Amino acid sequence: MTTDSSYDVVIVGSGVAGSLLAYKLGTAGARVCIIEAGPVGGDRRAALDRFYAAASKTPDSPWPKSSQAPASAVLDTVFQDWRDDQKYYLGQKGRLPFQAMYERIGGGTTNHWNGIALRHVPNDFELQKQYGVEGSFNWPIGYQELEKWYGAAETELGVAGDHDAENGFLGAWRSKPFPMPAVPSSYLDQYVDKRLKSVAREGGPLAVRNTPQARNSRMYDDRPACMGNSSCVPICPIQAKYDATVHLSKALALPNVTIKDRSVAFRINVDGSTEMISSISLRGWDGSEATVSAKAFAICAHAIETPKLLLMSPWKTVSGRTVSVANRSDQVGRNLMDHICVVKWGLSKEPVFPFRGPLSTSAVESFRDGDFRREYAAFIIEVGNDGGSWPAAAPFTTAWEFIVEKGLWGRRLREAMQDHMTRQLRINAEIECLADPNNRISLSSSRVDALGLPKPVVEFDLPQYTKKGFVQADKALDEIFSSVGVRDGYTELNAADTQSPFYFEVDGKGYQYKGAGHIVGTVRMGDDAGTSVVDSECRSHDHKNLFVVGSAVFPSSGTANPTLTIAALALRTVDRILATAK
Amino acid sequence: MSEASQPTWLSDIRSLFTQFDVVMMRSYFDLNSYDDVKKHAEIIWLSLQEDPKRPGWSLVPHVHRMPLGRKPWPAGDIALLKRWMDAGCPFGKALAEYKQDPDLDVFIKLSVELTGFDDRTRNPKVANALLLRLRSDPEASKALPALLDAVKKCADVPAIGQLIDAQTGAEASLIKVIALLWYTGAFYPKGSRFPSDFGTPEDNQYRDGLMWPAGYAHPFGYSVEQQYWQNTPEPNGRYTGLGVQK
């Protein structure tokens, strides 16, 4: 075992939080060591080749896999064997599956994210205070505090958006414009918007709004403008979409930032006399072990690997019970959340020309906040530019349907494909998930990965509040389809499958959900050390030189995709870490 | 790659060009193509130089610099390209010799009828690659010779149509396999609506799938236009992401 003690800060994970921190801390002169479980610096061209050749073009399809740094993938939960913990990395022990998907490689899951860069709206930070939702948990900071960091994050990531349209929407005021004009809304967005606006509705017609996204609408930060490759998830061929390798590369170009890749952090070590963190132990893919010490530590490994690492790190024994690092509150691993999705697709009456442009350029945001949150969860409705690709693997299945099932060939086949592909329309709602302490990550007592480290166990069920929101979202999608003129006969494809692992019922009616892969919660932030793990500065209540930065600290999910908030929190934490590492 | 080892197309050179470079330079040469890069290596190398006074620099028409609008390549990458050129532009492994299938013309005749596309199915390189994949597939290869023989005997185009309609059993299944291969670039397992085999990345038959132009779209991960998605596609390919088809 070697010991390396030449650092001010050790960061675990090189996703958006870890890479931004490394770059900013490094620029400020700190000596930084990043520990990354997976490989760093892969060949984008080779990744693209893997995507082209992949049978299932899933979010993980281009990215390297390893048994030393395994992760959960989208297909792990879709089959009847989803509880098979010998087959899949996550041992699913809950009533319903948690559809997690993430990458353990340099740049983390931003390698396959969609680039949607929404801010939380002010009331997302205080669900309990504003709406009195039972079981909800307010953030110890509000929109007012985070606003300037949102602006800074938009500049760092390169977010394209319409400042005037966004400024003040649902109370989310803005102090500075986006660094780039908005990515244009698709023809499909314009079509849906026009149809929705033509339908009278109590409370006013629904509107389709352009979505701010970390995707270049012009040359920015030495990356080209988006070319609409329609493969944002899982790979942007030209890096017009931001991913954290942008900041990881900048950080590693600094002489005082270094990385230990293919190295899995497996224990956080505590100095018994001061209760400060003294070092982190890591195991290389070759089995060798090392310890890295520093003055401050930041764990940036999202909401599954972060609690896993904390739970793997014994701190002290209290009344015969081992308490793990930062877990005096017994909240580590609890309150796991995702955005729960209801997805629908069908055929519009007229061509809308999907399969073109970024996967989504607009959304219906009317349900992101309002008094209804006293009763049911908020949701955002994404308008997809990708036809039936996500819900039904179109157009591969479309070709199969016409050629194999219907026996078409020749000009009739070509015309049928044209007619069908140009009218496919997908919308989906992403529903707020209420924190529930029983939805949690823990360690397996029997299963280990190739490095001998325990695999995670997940327990998950849909909270009632979220189920109620799901029912409303389902109705809203039907209303939109009806207004837009989606052919009724096709909506049968969206009927809930009673055999699906994702099937559930509300008041005798069946529904089926998908996961968004927005893994949040498990190390929540709060002012009370008894009910939260980190304080409002993302600092452990228990160890003053330990920070957790990333989606793990979210006390609630809101409806915004988490990445911009992760980036804002990371930028806000830089000065606190620097002061601690002095 | 160490300084001493010899750079090759497969392991070192092709990944130097981003898709953005490919698109920006597509009027002059195809940076995805080994043959094209080898043929135009000198001019590509010149286009990477920053010194406009360098002899030969102005030979690159219109776009005098690559990558367009971005930071220059690192000096090491330009030197790598030059070392590759000086070494004779090695491919990296023995290039499979282009072997034209003796029944290629017959296969194209069948494909034109079967797919409803004339222009694209007449591309001999793509058609030959698909035919070779069918030849090497244990199941498809069984019924293929008889089907091609039957097409040979067809006196005219309507006769091919009648032949397609008349097939039963293994030949009828094979016809569907061929149509699926043309439309998606993939083989599907029997009874599955999901593809399982897109061939090798070098073949890139996924990108040649006919479903994309049929649906006024482009393959996921491959577009040559910017900001096109806000417009209605045109039958000539404009605003599909594929660009205007020549």
Coordinates of C-alpha atoms in Angstrom, one line a residue, chain A residues 43-46 48-57 182-190 215-219 221-231 235-239 353-359 361 385-386 389 392-401 403-415 417-419 421-422 493, chain B residues 9 11 14-20 22-24 26 31-32 68-71 112-119 160-162 164-165 175-177 179-180 183-184 186 188-189 191-202 204 206-207 211-233 238-241:
Chain A
D43 CA -11.7 8.0 -28.1
R44 CA -15.0 9.6 -29.1
R45 CA -14.7 8.1 -32.6
A46 CA -14.4 4.6 -31.1
L48 CA -19.4 6.5 -31.9
D49 CA -18.5 3.3 -33.7
R50 CA -19.7 1.2 -30.7
F51 CA -23.0 3.2 -30.8
Y52 CA -23.5 2.6 -34.6
A53 CA -22.8 -1.1 -34.1
A54 CA -24.8 -1.6 -30.9
A55 CA -27.9 -3.7 -31.2
S56 CA -29.8 -1.6 -28.6
K57 CA -28.9 2.1 -28.8
A182 CA -31.7 29.5 -27.7
V183 CA -31.3 26.3 -29.7
P184 CA -34.2 26.6 -32.2
S185 CA -37.4 24.8 -31.4
S186 CA -38.2 22.1 -33.9
Y187 CA -40.9 22.1 -36.6
L188 CA -42.6 19.5 -34.4
D189 CA -42.6 21.8 -31.4
Q190 CA -44.1 24.6 -33.5
R215 CA -25.9 22.6 -26.2
N216 CA -24.2 25.1 -28.4
S217 CA -26.3 27.2 -30.6
R218 CA -23.1 28.7 -31.9
M219 CA -19.4 28.1 -31.5
D221 CA -15.8 27.3 -25.6
D222 CA -14.0 25.9 -28.6
R223 CA -16.9 23.5 -29.3
P224 CA -19.0 23.7 -32.5
A225 CA -22.7 24.5 -32.8
C226 CA -25.2 21.6 -32.6
M227 CA -25.8 19.8 -35.9
G228 CA -28.9 18.0 -34.8
N229 CA -27.4 14.5 -34.8
S230 CA -30.4 13.3 -32.8
S231 CA -28.1 11.0 -30.7
I235 CA -23.4 10.5 -27.5
C236 CA -22.9 13.8 -29.2
P237 CA -20.5 13.1 -32.1
I238 CA -19.1 16.6 -32.1
Q239 CA -19.3 17.6 -28.4
F353 CA -41.1 15.2 -39.1
P354 CA -39.5 13.7 -36.0
F355 CA -36.0 12.0 -35.9
R356 CA -34.5 15.4 -36.6
G357 CA -32.6 17.8 -34.3
P358 CA -31.7 17.5 -30.6
L359 CA -33.8 14.9 -28.8
T361 CA -36.0 21.3 -27.7
N385 CA -38.1 15.1 -31.4
D386 CA -37.3 11.4 -31.6
S389 CA -37.5 5.9 -30.5
A392 CA -40.7 1.7 -28.9
A393 CA -37.2 1.5 -30.4
A394 CA -38.6 3.1 -33.6
P395 CA -37.8 3.3 -36.5
F396 CA -36.1 -0.1 -36.2
T397 CA -39.4 -1.6 -35.0
T398 CA -41.3 0.4 -37.6
A399 CA -39.4 -1.3 -40.4
W400 CA -40.0 -4.7 -38.8
E401 CA -43.7 -4.0 -38.5
I403 CA -41.7 -5.7 -43.6
V404 CA -42.2 -8.7 -41.4
E405 CA -45.6 -8.3 -39.9
K406 CA -47.5 -6.6 -42.8
G407 CA -45.4 -8.1 -45.6
L408 CA -45.0 -4.8 -47.5
W409 CA -42.3 -4.4 -50.1
G410 CA -41.3 -2.0 -52.9
R411 CA -42.9 1.4 -53.3
R412 CA -45.7 0.5 -50.8
L413 CA -43.2 -0.2 -48.2
R414 CA -41.3 3.1 -48.8
E415 CA -44.5 5.1 -48.7
M417 CA -42.4 4.1 -43.8
Q418 CA -42.6 7.7 -44.9
D419 CA -46.1 8.1 -43.7
M421 CA -42.1 7.8 -39.5
T422 CA -43.0 11.4 -40.3
L493 CA -49.7 1.1 -27.7
Chain B
W9 CA -5.3 4.8 -40.2
S11 CA -5.5 3.2 -34.6
R14 CA -9.2 8.5 -38.4
S15 CA -9.9 9.6 -34.9
L16 CA -8.1 12.9 -35.5
F17 CA -11.0 14.1 -37.7
T18 CA -14.1 15.0 -35.9
Q19 CA -17.5 14.8 -37.5
F20 CA -17.5 18.5 -37.6
V22 CA -15.9 15.8 -41.9
V23 CA -18.9 17.9 -42.6
M24 CA -17.0 21.2 -43.1
R26 CA -17.1 17.3 -47.3
L31 CA -12.4 12.5 -44.1
N32 CA -14.3 9.3 -43.1
L68 CA -12.8 25.7 -39.3
G69 CA -13.3 28.3 -36.6
R70 CA -11.7 26.2 -33.9
K71 CA -8.3 26.1 -32.3
V112 CA -34.6 -2.0 -56.5
E113 CA -37.9 -3.8 -56.7
L114 CA -37.9 -5.0 -53.1
T115 CA -37.1 -1.6 -51.5
G116 CA -38.9 0.9 -53.6
F117 CA -35.6 2.8 -53.9
D118 CA -33.8 3.0 -57.2
D119 CA -31.0 5.5 -56.7
I160 CA -39.5 -9.8 -60.3
G161 CA -42.5 -8.3 -58.5
Q162 CA -44.4 -11.5 -59.2
I164 CA -41.4 -11.6 -54.7
D165 CA -45.1 -12.2 -54.2
I175 CA -36.9 -11.7 -48.9
K176 CA -38.0 -10.1 -45.6
V177 CA -34.5 -10.4 -44.2
A179 CA -35.6 -5.8 -47.1
L180 CA -34.9 -5.4 -43.4
Y183 CA -33.9 -0.5 -44.5
T184 CA -32.0 -0.8 -41.2
A186 CA -29.3 -5.0 -39.4
Y188 CA -33.1 -9.4 -36.6
P189 CA -33.4 -12.6 -34.6
G191 CA -39.5 -13.6 -34.3
S192 CA -38.0 -10.4 -32.7
R193 CA -39.0 -6.9 -33.6
F194 CA -35.6 -5.7 -32.3
P195 CA -32.4 -5.8 -34.4
S196 CA -29.4 -7.7 -33.1
D197 CA -26.6 -7.3 -35.6
F198 CA -25.6 -4.1 -37.4
G199 CA -22.3 -5.6 -38.8
T200 CA -19.0 -4.0 -38.3
P201 CA -18.4 -0.2 -37.8
E202 CA -16.2 -0.2 -40.9
N204 CA -21.3 1.4 -41.4
Y206 CA -26.5 1.3 -40.2
R207 CA -25.8 4.7 -41.7
M211 CA -35.5 3.9 -43.5
W212 CA -33.8 7.2 -42.9
P213 CA -34.4 8.8 -46.3
A214 CA -37.8 7.1 -46.4
G215 CA -38.8 8.9 -43.2
Y216 CA -37.2 12.3 -44.2
A217 CA -34.7 11.8 -41.5
H218 CA -31.0 11.0 -40.9
P219 CA -29.4 8.2 -38.9
F220 CA -29.0 8.8 -35.2
G221 CA -25.5 10.2 -34.8
Y222 CA -25.0 11.4 -38.3
S223 CA -26.2 14.7 -39.7
V224 CA -24.6 17.1 -42.1
E225 CA -26.8 20.2 -41.6
Q226 CA -27.1 22.8 -38.9
Q227 CA -30.3 24.2 -37.3
Y228 CA -32.3 22.4 -40.0
W229 CA -34.9 20.9 -37.6
Q230 CA -36.9 24.0 -37.4
N231 CA -37.9 23.7 -41.0
T232 CA -40.1 21.3 -43.0
P233 CA -38.0 18.7 -44.9
R238 CA -32.7 19.4 -47.6
Y239 CA -33.7 19.9 -43.9
T240 CA -33.7 16.1 -43.2
G241 CA -30.2 16.2 -41.7

